[in-house]
Coordinates of C-alpha atoms in Angstrom, one line a residue:
Chain A
X1 CA -30.1 -90.8 172.6
X2 CA -26.9 -89.7 174.2
X3 CA -26.8 -87.6 177.4
X4 CA -25.3 -84.8 175.4
X5 CA -28.5 -84.3 173.5
X6 CA -30.7 -84.4 176.6
X7 CA -28.4 -82.1 178.4
X8 CA -28.3 -79.7 175.5
X9 CA -32.0 -79.0 175.7
X10 CA -31.8 -78.5 179.4
X11 CA -28.9 -76.0 178.9
X12 CA -30.8 -74.2 176.2
X13 CA -33.7 -73.8 178.5
X14 CA -31.4 -72.6 181.1
X15 CA -29.7 -70.1 178.8
X16 CA -33.1 -68.7 177.8
X17 CA -34.1 -68.5 181.4
X18 CA -31.2 -66.3 182.4
X19 CA -31.2 -64.4 179.2
X20 CA -31.3 -60.8 180.2
X21 CA -34.2 -58.7 179.0
X22 CA -32.6 -56.1 176.8
X23 CA -35.2 -53.4 176.4
X24 CA -36.2 -51.6 179.5
X25 CA -36.7 -48.2 178.1
X26 CA -40.5 -48.4 178.0
X27 CA -40.9 -49.5 181.5
X28 CA -42.2 -47.3 184.3
X29 CA -40.8 -47.7 187.8
X30 CA -43.3 -47.3 190.6
X31 CA -42.0 -47.2 194.1
X32 CA -44.2 -48.8 196.6
X33 CA -45.5 -47.0 199.5
X34 CA -45.9 -50.2 201.5
X35 CA -43.9 -50.1 204.7
X36 CA -44.0 -53.8 205.3
X37 CA -42.2 -53.9 208.5
X38 CA -42.5 -57.6 209.3
X39 CA -39.2 -59.4 209.0
X40 CA -40.7 -62.0 206.8
X41 CA -42.3 -59.7 204.4
X42 CA -40.6 -56.8 202.8
X43 CA -39.6 -53.2 203.5
X44 CA -40.5 -50.6 201.0
X45 CA -36.9 -50.0 200.1
X46 CA -36.7 -53.5 198.8
X47 CA -39.8 -53.3 196.7
X48 CA -40.3 -51.8 193.3
X49 CA -42.8 -52.5 190.7
X50 CA -42.1 -52.1 187.1
X51 CA -45.2 -51.7 185.0
X52 CA -44.9 -52.5 181.4
X53 CA -47.9 -51.8 179.3
X54 CA -48.7 -54.3 176.6
X55 CA -45.6 -56.2 177.4
X56 CA -45.2 -59.0 174.8
X57 CA -44.7 -62.3 176.6
X58 CA -42.3 -64.9 175.6
X59 CA -44.9 -67.6 175.2
X60 CA -47.5 -65.5 173.5
X61 CA -46.9 -66.6 169.9
X62 CA -48.2 -70.1 170.1
X63 CA -51.2 -69.4 172.2
X64 CA -54.2 -68.6 170.0
X65 CA -56.6 -67.7 172.8
X66 CA -54.3 -65.5 175.0
X67 CA -56.4 -64.4 177.9
X68 CA -56.8 -60.7 178.3
X69 CA -56.3 -59.8 181.8
X70 CA -56.8 -56.7 183.8
X71 CA -53.8 -55.9 185.9
X72 CA -54.1 -53.4 188.6
X73 CA -51.2 -51.3 189.6
X74 CA -51.0 -49.1 192.6
X75 CA -51.4 -45.4 191.9
X76 CA -51.7 -46.1 188.2
X77 CA -54.7 -46.4 186.1
X78 CA -55.9 -49.9 185.4
X79 CA -53.7 -51.4 182.8
X80 CA -54.5 -54.1 180.4
X81 CA -51.9 -56.7 179.4
X82 CA -52.1 -59.8 177.5
X83 CA -51.0 -62.8 179.5
X84 CA -50.7 -66.1 178.0
X85 CA -50.6 -69.5 179.6
X86 CA -53.5 -68.9 182.0
X87 CA -54.6 -66.4 184.6
X88 CA -53.3 -65.0 187.8
X89 CA -54.6 -68.1 189.7
X90 CA -52.4 -70.2 187.5
X91 CA -49.3 -68.2 188.3
X92 CA -49.7 -68.8 192.0
X93 CA -50.4 -72.5 191.5
X94 CA -47.1 -72.9 189.8
X95 CA -44.1 -74.5 191.4
X96 CA -41.1 -72.3 192.1
X97 CA -39.3 -73.7 189.1
X98 CA -42.2 -73.1 186.8
X99 CA -42.6 -69.5 188.1
X100 CA -38.9 -68.9 187.8
X101 CA -39.0 -69.9 184.2
X102 CA -41.4 -67.1 183.5
X103 CA -39.0 -64.6 185.1
X104 CA -35.9 -62.7 184.1
X105 CA -33.5 -62.5 186.9
X106 CA -31.3 -59.6 187.4
X107 CA -28.6 -58.6 189.9
X108 CA -28.3 -55.0 191.0
X109 CA -24.8 -53.8 190.4
X110 CA -24.6 -55.1 186.9
X111 CA -22.0 -52.5 186.0
X112 CA -18.4 -53.5 185.9
X113 CA -16.8 -56.8 185.1
X114 CA -18.0 -58.8 188.1
X115 CA -16.6 -62.3 188.9
X116 CA -13.2 -62.4 190.4
X117 CA -12.8 -58.6 190.0
X118 CA -15.2 -57.9 192.9
X119 CA -15.5 -58.7 196.5
X120 CA -19.1 -59.4 196.0
X121 CA -22.1 -58.1 197.9
X122 CA -23.9 -58.4 194.6
X123 CA -26.0 -60.9 196.3
X124 CA -29.1 -58.9 195.8
X125 CA -31.6 -60.3 193.3
X126 CA -34.4 -58.8 191.3
X127 CA -37.0 -61.0 189.5
X128 CA -39.2 -59.7 186.8
X129 CA -42.3 -61.8 186.0
X130 CA -42.5 -61.5 182.2
X131 CA -46.2 -62.2 181.6
X132 CA -47.3 -59.5 184.1
X133 CA -44.2 -57.2 184.5
X134 CA -44.4 -57.6 188.2
X135 CA -41.0 -57.3 189.9
X136 CA -39.9 -58.5 193.3
X137 CA -36.5 -58.2 194.8
X138 CA -34.5 -59.2 197.9
X139 CA -31.3 -57.7 199.2
X140 CA -30.9 -58.6 202.8
X141 CA -29.4 -62.1 202.8
X142 CA -25.8 -62.9 202.6
X143 CA -26.1 -65.4 199.7
X144 CA -27.6 -64.7 196.3
X145 CA -29.2 -68.1 196.3
X146 CA -31.2 -67.2 199.4
X147 CA -32.1 -63.8 198.1
X148 CA -33.5 -65.5 195.0
X149 CA -35.8 -67.7 197.1
X150 CA -36.9 -64.7 199.1
X151 CA -37.6 -62.7 196.0
X152 CA -39.7 -65.6 194.6
X153 CA -41.8 -65.7 197.8
X154 CA -42.4 -62.0 197.5
X155 CA -43.3 -62.3 193.8
X156 CA -46.1 -64.7 194.8
X157 CA -47.5 -62.2 197.2
X158 CA -47.2 -59.4 194.6
X159 CA -48.9 -61.5 192.0
X160 CA -51.8 -62.1 194.4
X161 CA -52.0 -58.4 195.1
X162 CA -51.5 -57.1 191.5
X163 CA -53.0 -59.5 189.1
X164 CA -56.8 -59.3 189.0
X165 CA -59.1 -62.0 187.6
X166 CA -62.6 -61.1 186.6
X167 CA -65.4 -62.7 188.6
X168 CA -69.1 -63.0 187.8
X169 CA -70.7 -61.1 190.7
X170 CA -74.2 -62.2 190.2
X171 CA -73.4 -65.9 190.2
X172 CA -70.6 -65.6 192.7
X173 CA -69.5 -68.6 194.7
X174 CA -66.2 -68.2 196.5
X175 CA -63.5 -70.7 195.5
X176 CA -62.0 -73.1 197.9
X177 CA -58.8 -71.1 198.4
X178 CA -60.8 -68.1 199.5
X179 CA -63.1 -70.0 201.8
X180 CA -60.0 -71.4 203.5
X181 CA -58.9 -67.9 204.7
X182 CA -62.4 -66.9 205.9
X183 CA -63.2 -67.0 209.7
X184 CA -65.0 -70.1 210.7
X185 CA -68.2 -68.2 211.4
X186 CA -68.8 -67.6 207.7
X187 CA -72.1 -69.1 206.7
X188 CA -70.9 -70.2 203.3
X189 CA -67.5 -71.5 204.3
X190 CA -68.5 -75.1 204.5
X191 CA -67.1 -77.9 206.7
X192 CA -64.6 -79.1 204.1
X193 CA -62.2 -76.2 204.6
X194 CA -60.4 -77.2 207.7
X195 CA -59.1 -74.5 210.1
X196 CA -58.8 -70.9 209.0
X197 CA -55.6 -70.2 207.1
X198 CA -53.8 -67.1 208.3
X199 CA -51.4 -64.6 206.6
X200 CA -48.3 -66.6 207.6
X201 CA -49.4 -69.6 205.6
X202 CA -48.1 -69.7 202.0
X203 CA -51.6 -70.7 200.9
X204 CA -52.9 -67.3 202.1
X205 CA -51.7 -65.6 198.9
X206 CA -54.1 -67.6 196.8
X207 CA -57.1 -66.8 199.0
X208 CA -56.0 -63.2 199.2
X209 CA -56.0 -63.0 195.5
X210 CA -59.5 -64.4 195.2
X211 CA -60.7 -62.0 197.9
X212 CA -59.2 -59.0 196.1
X213 CA -60.8 -60.2 192.8
X214 CA -64.2 -60.1 194.6
X215 CA -63.6 -56.7 196.3
X216 CA -62.6 -55.2 192.9
X217 CA -65.6 -56.7 191.3
X218 CA -67.9 -55.0 193.8
X219 CA -65.8 -51.8 193.4
X220 CA -64.5 -51.7 196.9
X221 CA -67.7 -52.1 198.9
X222 CA -66.9 -54.2 202.0
X223 CA -70.6 -54.8 202.8
X224 CA -71.3 -56.1 199.3
X225 CA -68.3 -58.4 199.4
X226 CA -69.2 -59.5 203.0
X227 CA -72.7 -60.6 201.8
X228 CA -71.2 -62.8 199.1
X229 CA -68.9 -64.4 201.7
X230 CA -71.5 -65.0 204.4
X231 CA -69.8 -62.7 206.8
X232 CA -70.7 -59.5 208.6
X233 CA -69.1 -56.3 207.3
X234 CA -67.2 -56.1 210.6
X235 CA -65.8 -59.7 210.3
X236 CA -64.6 -59.1 206.7
X237 CA -63.0 -55.8 207.8
X238 CA -61.1 -57.6 210.5
X239 CA -59.9 -60.2 208.0
X240 CA -58.7 -57.5 205.6
X241 CA -57.0 -55.6 208.4
X242 CA -55.2 -58.8 209.6
X243 CA -52.7 -58.5 206.7
X244 CA -50.8 -55.3 205.9
X245 CA -50.5 -55.9 202.2
X246 CA -54.1 -56.9 201.9
X247 CA -55.3 -53.9 203.9
X248 CA -53.2 -51.5 201.7
X249 CA -54.4 -53.0 198.5
X250 CA -58.0 -52.6 199.6
X251 CA -57.5 -49.1 200.9
X252 CA -55.8 -48.0 197.7
X253 CA -58.8 -49.2 195.7
X254 CA -61.2 -47.5 198.1
X255 CA -59.3 -44.2 198.1
X256 CA -59.3 -44.3 194.3
X257 CA -63.1 -44.7 194.4
X258 CA -63.5 -41.8 196.8
X259 CA -64.3 -44.2 199.7
X260 CA -63.0 -44.0 203.3
X261 CA -60.0 -46.3 204.0
X262 CA -60.5 -49.1 206.5
X263 CA -58.9 -48.7 209.8
Chain B
X1 CA -26.0 -73.9 210.6
X2 CA -24.4 -76.2 213.2
X3 CA -23.0 -79.4 211.9
X4 CA -21.6 -82.1 213.9
X5 CA -17.9 -81.4 213.3
X6 CA -15.5 -81.7 216.1
X7 CA -14.3 -78.3 217.2
X8 CA -10.6 -77.7 216.8
X9 CA -8.7 -76.8 219.9
X10 CA -8.7 -73.3 221.2
X11 CA -5.2 -72.7 219.9
X12 CA -6.6 -72.4 216.3
X13 CA -8.9 -69.5 217.3
X14 CA -6.4 -66.7 217.5
X15 CA -5.3 -66.4 213.8
X16 CA -8.7 -64.9 212.7
X17 CA -7.4 -61.7 214.3
X18 CA -3.7 -61.8 214.4
X19 CA -3.0 -63.0 210.9
X20 CA -1.4 -59.7 210.0
X21 CA 0.2 -60.6 206.7
X22 CA -2.5 -61.7 204.3
X23 CA 0.0 -63.1 201.8
X24 CA 0.8 -66.3 203.5
X25 CA 4.3 -67.5 202.8
X26 CA 3.8 -70.2 200.3
X27 CA 7.1 -72.1 200.7
X28 CA 5.4 -75.5 200.5
X29 CA 5.9 -77.5 197.4
X30 CA 3.3 -79.9 196.3
X31 CA 5.2 -82.5 198.3
X32 CA 4.8 -80.5 201.5
X33 CA 4.0 -82.7 204.4
X34 CA 3.0 -80.1 207.0
X35 CA -0.7 -79.4 206.5
X36 CA -1.8 -75.9 207.4
X37 CA -4.5 -75.9 210.1
X38 CA -7.7 -74.2 208.9
X39 CA -9.1 -71.4 211.0
X40 CA -12.5 -71.8 212.6
X41 CA -15.1 -69.3 211.4
X42 CA -16.3 -66.8 214.0
X43 CA -19.8 -68.3 214.0
X44 CA -18.5 -71.7 215.0
X45 CA -16.4 -70.5 217.9
X46 CA -17.5 -71.2 221.4
X47 CA -19.4 -68.3 223.0
X48 CA -17.2 -68.0 226.0
X49 CA -16.8 -64.2 226.3
X50 CA -19.4 -62.2 228.2
X51 CA -20.3 -58.7 227.5
X52 CA -23.1 -56.4 228.7
X53 CA -25.7 -54.9 226.4
X54 CA -24.4 -51.4 226.9
X55 CA -20.8 -52.4 226.2
X56 CA -21.9 -54.1 223.0
X57 CA -24.0 -51.1 222.0
X58 CA -21.1 -48.8 222.6
X59 CA -19.0 -50.9 220.2
X60 CA -21.8 -51.0 217.7
X61 CA -22.1 -47.2 217.7
X62 CA -18.4 -46.8 217.3
X63 CA -18.4 -49.3 214.5
X64 CA -21.3 -47.5 212.7
X65 CA -19.5 -44.2 213.0
X66 CA -16.4 -45.6 211.6
X67 CA -18.4 -47.1 208.7
X68 CA -20.2 -43.8 208.1
X69 CA -16.9 -41.9 208.0
X70 CA -16.2 -43.8 204.8
X71 CA -19.1 -42.3 203.0
X72 CA -18.6 -42.8 199.3
X73 CA -14.8 -42.6 199.5
X74 CA -14.3 -46.3 198.7
X75 CA -16.7 -46.2 195.8
X76 CA -14.9 -43.2 194.4
X77 CA -11.5 -44.9 194.8
X78 CA -12.2 -48.3 193.3
X79 CA -16.0 -48.9 193.2
X80 CA -16.0 -50.6 196.6
X81 CA -18.6 -50.9 199.4
X82 CA -20.4 -47.8 200.6
X83 CA -21.7 -47.0 204.1
X84 CA -25.0 -48.8 203.6
X85 CA -23.2 -52.0 202.7
X86 CA -20.8 -51.6 205.5
X87 CA -23.7 -51.2 208.0
X88 CA -25.2 -54.4 206.6
X89 CA -21.9 -56.1 207.1
X90 CA -21.8 -54.8 210.7
X91 CA -25.1 -56.5 211.4
X92 CA -23.8 -59.7 209.9
X93 CA -20.7 -59.5 212.1
X94 CA -22.9 -59.1 215.2
X95 CA -25.0 -62.0 214.0
X96 CA -21.9 -64.2 213.8
X97 CA -20.3 -63.0 217.0
X98 CA -23.3 -63.5 219.3
X99 CA -24.4 -66.8 220.7
X100 CA -28.1 -65.9 220.3
X101 CA -28.2 -63.1 217.7
X102 CA -31.9 -62.9 216.8
X103 CA -33.5 -61.4 219.9
X104 CA -30.3 -59.4 220.7
X105 CA -30.2 -57.7 217.3
X106 CA -33.7 -56.5 217.9
X107 CA -32.7 -55.2 221.4
X108 CA -29.7 -53.4 220.0
X109 CA -31.9 -51.5 217.7
X110 CA -34.3 -50.3 220.4
X111 CA -34.0 -48.3 223.6
X112 CA -33.7 -51.3 225.8
X113 CA -34.2 -50.9 229.5
X114 CA -31.8 -53.6 230.6
X115 CA -28.4 -52.1 229.7
X116 CA -26.7 -54.4 232.2
X117 CA -27.9 -57.6 230.6
X118 CA -25.1 -60.0 230.0
X119 CA -24.7 -61.9 226.7
X120 CA -22.2 -64.3 225.3
X121 CA -19.9 -63.5 222.5
X122 CA -17.7 -65.8 220.3
X123 CA -14.8 -63.4 220.4
X124 CA -13.6 -60.9 223.0
X125 CA -15.1 -57.4 222.6
X126 CA -11.6 -56.0 222.1
X127 CA -11.1 -58.3 219.2
X128 CA -14.3 -57.0 217.6
X129 CA -12.9 -53.5 217.8
X130 CA -9.8 -54.7 216.1
X131 CA -11.6 -56.7 213.5
X132 CA -13.8 -53.9 212.4
X133 CA -11.0 -51.4 212.4
X134 CA -9.1 -53.6 210.0
X135 CA -12.2 -54.1 207.9
X136 CA -12.4 -50.3 207.4
X137 CA -8.8 -49.2 207.6
X138 CA -7.0 -52.1 205.8
X139 CA -10.0 -52.9 203.6
X140 CA -9.8 -56.5 204.8
X141 CA -12.7 -58.4 203.1
X142 CA -15.6 -58.9 205.4
X143 CA -15.5 -62.6 204.7
X144 CA -12.0 -62.9 206.1
X145 CA -13.1 -60.9 209.1
X146 CA -15.8 -63.4 210.0
X147 CA -14.0 -66.4 208.4
X148 CA -16.9 -67.5 206.3
X149 CA -18.9 -66.7 203.2
X150 CA -22.5 -67.5 202.5
X151 CA -22.7 -69.1 199.1
X152 CA -25.8 -70.7 197.7
X153 CA -27.3 -72.5 200.8
X154 CA -23.9 -73.2 202.2
X155 CA -21.8 -71.4 204.8
X156 CA -18.2 -72.0 203.7
X157 CA -15.1 -71.3 205.8
X158 CA -12.6 -68.9 204.1
X159 CA -9.4 -67.3 205.2
X160 CA -6.5 -65.4 203.8
X161 CA -4.9 -67.5 201.1
X162 CA -8.3 -68.8 199.8
X163 CA -10.4 -67.1 197.2
X164 CA -13.7 -66.0 198.5
X165 CA -16.3 -67.7 196.3
X166 CA -18.3 -65.3 194.2
X167 CA -22.1 -65.2 193.6
X168 CA -21.5 -65.5 189.8
X169 CA -20.0 -69.0 190.4
X170 CA -23.2 -70.2 192.1
X171 CA -24.6 -70.6 188.7
X172 CA -22.3 -73.5 187.7
X173 CA -24.0 -75.6 190.4
X174 CA -27.4 -74.7 188.9
X175 CA -26.1 -75.8 185.4
X176 CA -24.9 -79.1 186.8
X177 CA -28.1 -79.6 188.8
X178 CA -30.3 -79.2 185.8
X179 CA -28.0 -81.4 183.8
X180 CA -28.0 -84.4 186.2
X181 CA -31.7 -84.0 186.8
X182 CA -32.5 -84.9 183.2
X183 CA -29.8 -87.6 183.1
X184 CA -30.2 -91.3 183.2
X185 CA -27.4 -91.8 185.6
X186 CA -24.3 -91.5 183.6
X187 CA -23.6 -88.0 184.8
X188 CA -25.3 -88.3 188.1
X189 CA -23.4 -91.4 189.2
X190 CA -20.0 -90.6 187.6
X191 CA -16.7 -89.0 188.5
X192 CA -16.5 -85.2 188.5
X193 CA -13.6 -82.8 189.0
X194 CA -13.4 -79.3 190.3
X195 CA -10.0 -77.8 189.5
X196 CA -8.6 -75.0 191.5
X197 CA -11.3 -75.6 194.1
X198 CA -10.3 -72.9 196.6
X199 CA -12.8 -73.1 199.5
X200 CA -14.3 -76.2 197.9
X201 CA -17.5 -74.3 197.0
X202 CA -18.1 -75.9 193.6
X203 CA -17.1 -79.4 194.7
X204 CA -19.5 -79.2 197.6
X205 CA -22.3 -77.7 195.6
X206 CA -21.9 -80.4 193.0
X207 CA -21.3 -83.2 195.5
X208 CA -24.7 -82.5 197.0
X209 CA -26.6 -82.9 193.7
X210 CA -24.9 -86.1 192.5
X211 CA -26.4 -89.5 193.1
X212 CA -25.1 -92.0 195.7
X213 CA -22.3 -93.3 193.4
X214 CA -21.3 -89.8 192.1
X215 CA -17.9 -88.6 193.2
X216 CA -15.9 -85.4 193.0
X217 CA -12.2 -84.9 193.0
X218 CA -11.2 -81.3 193.9
X219 CA -7.7 -80.1 193.3
X220 CA -5.8 -77.0 194.4
X221 CA -2.2 -75.9 194.2
X222 CA -2.4 -74.0 197.5
X223 CA -1.9 -76.1 200.7
X224 CA -4.1 -73.5 202.5
X225 CA -6.9 -73.9 200.0
X226 CA -6.6 -77.7 200.3
X227 CA -6.9 -77.5 204.1
X228 CA -9.8 -75.1 204.0
X229 CA -11.6 -77.1 201.3
X230 CA -11.2 -80.3 203.3
X231 CA -12.5 -78.6 206.4
X232 CA -15.6 -77.4 204.5
X233 CA -16.1 -80.9 203.0
X234 CA -16.0 -82.4 206.4
X235 CA -18.5 -79.8 207.8
X236 CA -21.0 -80.9 205.2
X237 CA -20.2 -84.5 205.9
X238 CA -19.2 -85.2 202.3
X239 CA -15.8 -86.8 202.9
X240 CA -17.0 -90.0 201.3
X241 CA -18.0 -88.2 198.2
X242 CA -15.4 -85.5 197.7
X243 CA -11.7 -86.0 197.7
X244 CA -9.4 -83.0 197.9
X245 CA -6.0 -83.3 196.3
X246 CA -3.0 -81.0 196.4
X247 CA -1.5 -80.2 193.0
X248 CA -1.7 -78.2 189.9
X249 CA -4.8 -78.6 187.7
X250 CA -4.9 -82.1 186.2
X251 CA -1.6 -83.3 187.8
X252 CA -3.3 -85.1 190.7
X253 CA -5.8 -86.7 188.3
X254 CA -3.4 -88.8 186.2
X255 CA -4.9 -92.1 187.4
X256 CA -8.4 -91.1 186.2
X257 CA -7.5 -90.0 182.8
X258 CA -10.5 -90.3 180.4
X259 CA -12.8 -91.2 183.2
X260 CA -14.4 -87.9 184.2
X261 CA -18.0 -87.3 183.3
X262 CA -17.8 -83.7 184.4
X263 CA -15.2 -81.0 184.8
X264 CA -15.8 -77.6 186.3
X265 CA -13.4 -74.8 187.2
X266 CA -13.3 -71.2 188.2
X267 CA -9.6 -70.7 187.3
X268 CA -7.7 -67.4 187.7
X269 CA -8.7 -65.3 184.7
X270 CA -7.8 -61.7 185.4
X271 CA -5.1 -60.3 183.1
X272 CA -1.9 -59.7 185.1
X273 CA -1.9 -55.9 184.4
X274 CA -5.4 -55.5 185.9
X275 CA -4.6 -57.0 189.3
X276 CA -3.3 -53.9 190.8
X277 CA -6.3 -51.9 189.8
X278 CA -8.8 -54.2 191.4
X279 CA -10.7 -53.0 194.5
X280 CA -8.5 -53.1 197.6
X281 CA -10.4 -56.0 199.2
X282 CA -9.4 -58.2 196.3
X283 CA -6.0 -56.8 195.2
X284 CA -4.5 -56.5 198.7
X285 CA -6.0 -59.5 200.4
X286 CA -7.1 -62.3 198.1
X287 CA -4.5 -64.7 196.8
X288 CA -2.9 -63.7 193.5
X289 CA -2.6 -67.3 192.7
X290 CA -6.4 -67.6 192.4
X291 CA -6.8 -64.4 190.4
X292 CA -3.9 -63.9 188.0
X293 CA -4.5 -65.6 184.7
X294 CA -1.4 -64.3 182.9
X295 CA -1.0 -61.6 180.2
X296 CA -4.4 -61.9 178.7
X297 CA -5.9 -63.9 181.6
X298 CA -6.3 -67.0 179.4
X299 CA -3.3 -69.1 180.5
X300 CA -5.2 -71.4 182.8
X301 CA -8.4 -71.5 180.8
X302 CA -6.5 -72.7 177.8
X303 CA -4.6 -75.3 179.9
X304 CA -7.9 -76.6 181.2
X305 CA -9.4 -76.6 177.8
X306 CA -6.5 -78.6 176.5
X307 CA -6.6 -81.1 179.4
X308 CA -10.3 -81.6 179.1
X309 CA -9.9 -83.3 175.7
X310 CA -8.0 -86.2 177.3
X311 CA -9.5 -86.2 180.8
X312 CA -13.2 -86.3 179.9
X313 CA -15.1 -89.3 178.9
X314 CA -16.9 -89.0 175.6
X315 CA -20.2 -87.2 176.4
X316 CA -18.7 -85.7 179.5
X317 CA -19.6 -82.2 180.5
X318 CA -17.4 -79.2 181.2
X319 CA -18.1 -75.7 182.5
X320 CA -15.5 -73.0 182.9
X321 CA -15.9 -69.5 184.4
X322 CA -14.2 -66.7 182.5
X323 CA -13.6 -63.0 182.7
X324 CA -16.4 -62.1 180.3
X325 CA -17.4 -61.9 176.7
X326 CA -13.9 -61.6 175.2
X327 CA -12.5 -64.6 177.0
X328 CA -15.7 -66.6 176.3
X329 CA -15.4 -65.9 172.6
X330 CA -11.7 -66.6 172.4
X331 CA -12.2 -69.9 174.3
X332 CA -14.9 -71.0 171.9
X333 CA -12.7 -70.0 169.0
X334 CA -9.9 -72.1 170.4
X335 CA -12.2 -75.1 170.7
X336 CA -13.4 -74.7 167.2
X337 CA -9.9 -74.5 165.8
X338 CA -7.1 -75.7 168.0
X339 CA -9.1 -78.6 169.4
X340 CA -11.4 -79.1 166.4
X341 CA -13.7 -82.1 166.8
X342 CA -13.0 -82.7 170.4
X343 CA -16.1 -80.9 171.8
X344 CA -19.7 -80.4 170.9
X345 CA -22.6 -78.3 172.0
X346 CA -20.2 -75.6 173.1
X347 CA -22.2 -72.7 174.5
X348 CA -21.6 -69.4 176.2
X349 CA -23.7 -68.9 179.2
X350 CA -24.4 -65.5 180.8
X351 CA -24.4 -64.8 184.5
X352 CA -27.3 -63.2 186.3
X353 CA -25.9 -59.7 185.6
X354 CA -26.2 -60.5 181.9
X355 CA -22.4 -60.8 181.4
X356 CA -21.2 -63.7 179.2
X357 CA -19.5 -65.6 181.9
X358 CA -19.2 -69.3 181.3
X359 CA -18.2 -71.6 178.5
X360 CA -19.9 -75.0 178.7
X361 CA -20.0 -78.0 176.4
X362 CA -19.4 -81.7 176.0
X363 CA -16.6 -84.0 175.0
X364 CA -17.6 -85.2 171.6
X365 CA -18.6 -88.9 171.1
X366 CA -16.7 -90.3 168.1
X367 CA -19.9 -91.3 166.3
X368 CA -21.7 -88.1 167.0
X369 CA -18.7 -86.3 165.6
X370 CA -18.8 -88.2 162.3
X371 CA -22.5 -87.5 161.8
X372 CA -22.4 -83.9 162.7
X373 CA -19.1 -82.4 161.8
X374 CA -20.5 -78.9 162.3
X375 CA -21.8 -79.5 165.8
X376 CA -19.0 -77.4 167.3
X377 CA -20.4 -74.3 165.8
X378 CA -23.8 -74.7 167.3

């Protein structure tokens, strides 16, 4: 087995990874209203979501029991998409490389010949996660390479915010990743969780996703969700308000249900 | 990024500003003994100039106004940067010029109370006026203004006479990284070459993913490029791994004929007629030597392709950047016909903007070639 053969498969994978997604005519662009002002998060001008209904995923063909998943998009009705290869939790558990493989990457100023013709500043990057259609982008760094890393980090947060998993409310028991972000006074938290994980920790996204799954399952009721988590309503509210993106996701749901937003 | 590289003497600091003629006289032959002294990028200069917050803010407001006056004129003229981009560049200039940019950038943006606060700059304030004026009025590329370009996770020194590495080219390093990752050592521990290295970007990017025995030889015809590439190699402490040689394409590689396991290049590929129509930052300031690929832009690509047949080991990998689909296809066509049987697994790889940009492949192994005579067409 020569190196050429092994290398070829790697290259083929690579070529397919960077293959540009040709059809974008049936996508809807939703501008975010999130003014994420923290340096390490994103500003609304950098953040666009593309919603593709019934988007056929690349891996779908071989997966007989593709999981049907509810995907919630801000300001749009709940959409249903078929995602293969697992659920939203699995996306977030992937390594950067695995996640990247599920994305099409795009640069912004794709017009013109590029390369030596241009004095760049095409360092901006847009990643589209094919199974869900979620898009993250980054423009502010001086190197494309770094913008790609930033876009990937944002994609993780967006997947946590936008991809909903169904939960069984009656037999609910919060998963470990959710218990880790709960304040230590929670009665169901358990002693195996270590100190509370805050919004700046990369593991927060997974917990945030599980928390949103629960809040969606109880249709936005903070007091119902709090009971399931062994917290007072006030304590859960404070947790939600501690992260801008989490707060906005919850408030958009509550507004859509005719409930008052948390403040 | 601050690497332990000895700072050159102060005398090398002035050219960043006073290098008025971008087209360096290139009177040196390849036997030239006088090595040009590379300039130190702004962000590595000593912060020996003090300025008050109000003085800096005054400069910043002036610079913003100048950038805003451009509006969309540059775009209309030759699809060049707009005001938004220029404002972003201005922030990057401040970032590079200040000793401690993070907190100060924030203060510049707010109504700060302490206007008399003194801070340290890496250039005189007067120089910053002049630098920004030249950025806008002469369309001098931003990267030459600050003397560096951020490329992948590297910060590479660049100056007039050296091509500014492009984001598209970053992908070649990804290709090589993926290749050596799945390799049992032959590619990872072998000898690579980066021809027409310019700032040394590809050589350094690849040098950092090779194994302990992996080596890179980088060549360039321009003595300025050789000096700058050597400076960059030293900044990343790769002088044991990467050797920079002065000379045209394969010329400095005669003693390693048939020994290369990898060959990469971003050669000049723009057709000669197109050069004058390029955006001013490129056409007026970047070295023609690194851009002009002859009548159809293919002169150097064909030369590389031809040389690869004898320079690469059987099974060795190559990746060349091209001008786009047309050149990719004609290069593949050349390989299938003119150098039939020399290469296999020849592929066209697109860049992140979806443009067919690279031609990659392998030097055929004699036995593979016998078994699969059609492998060139895969």
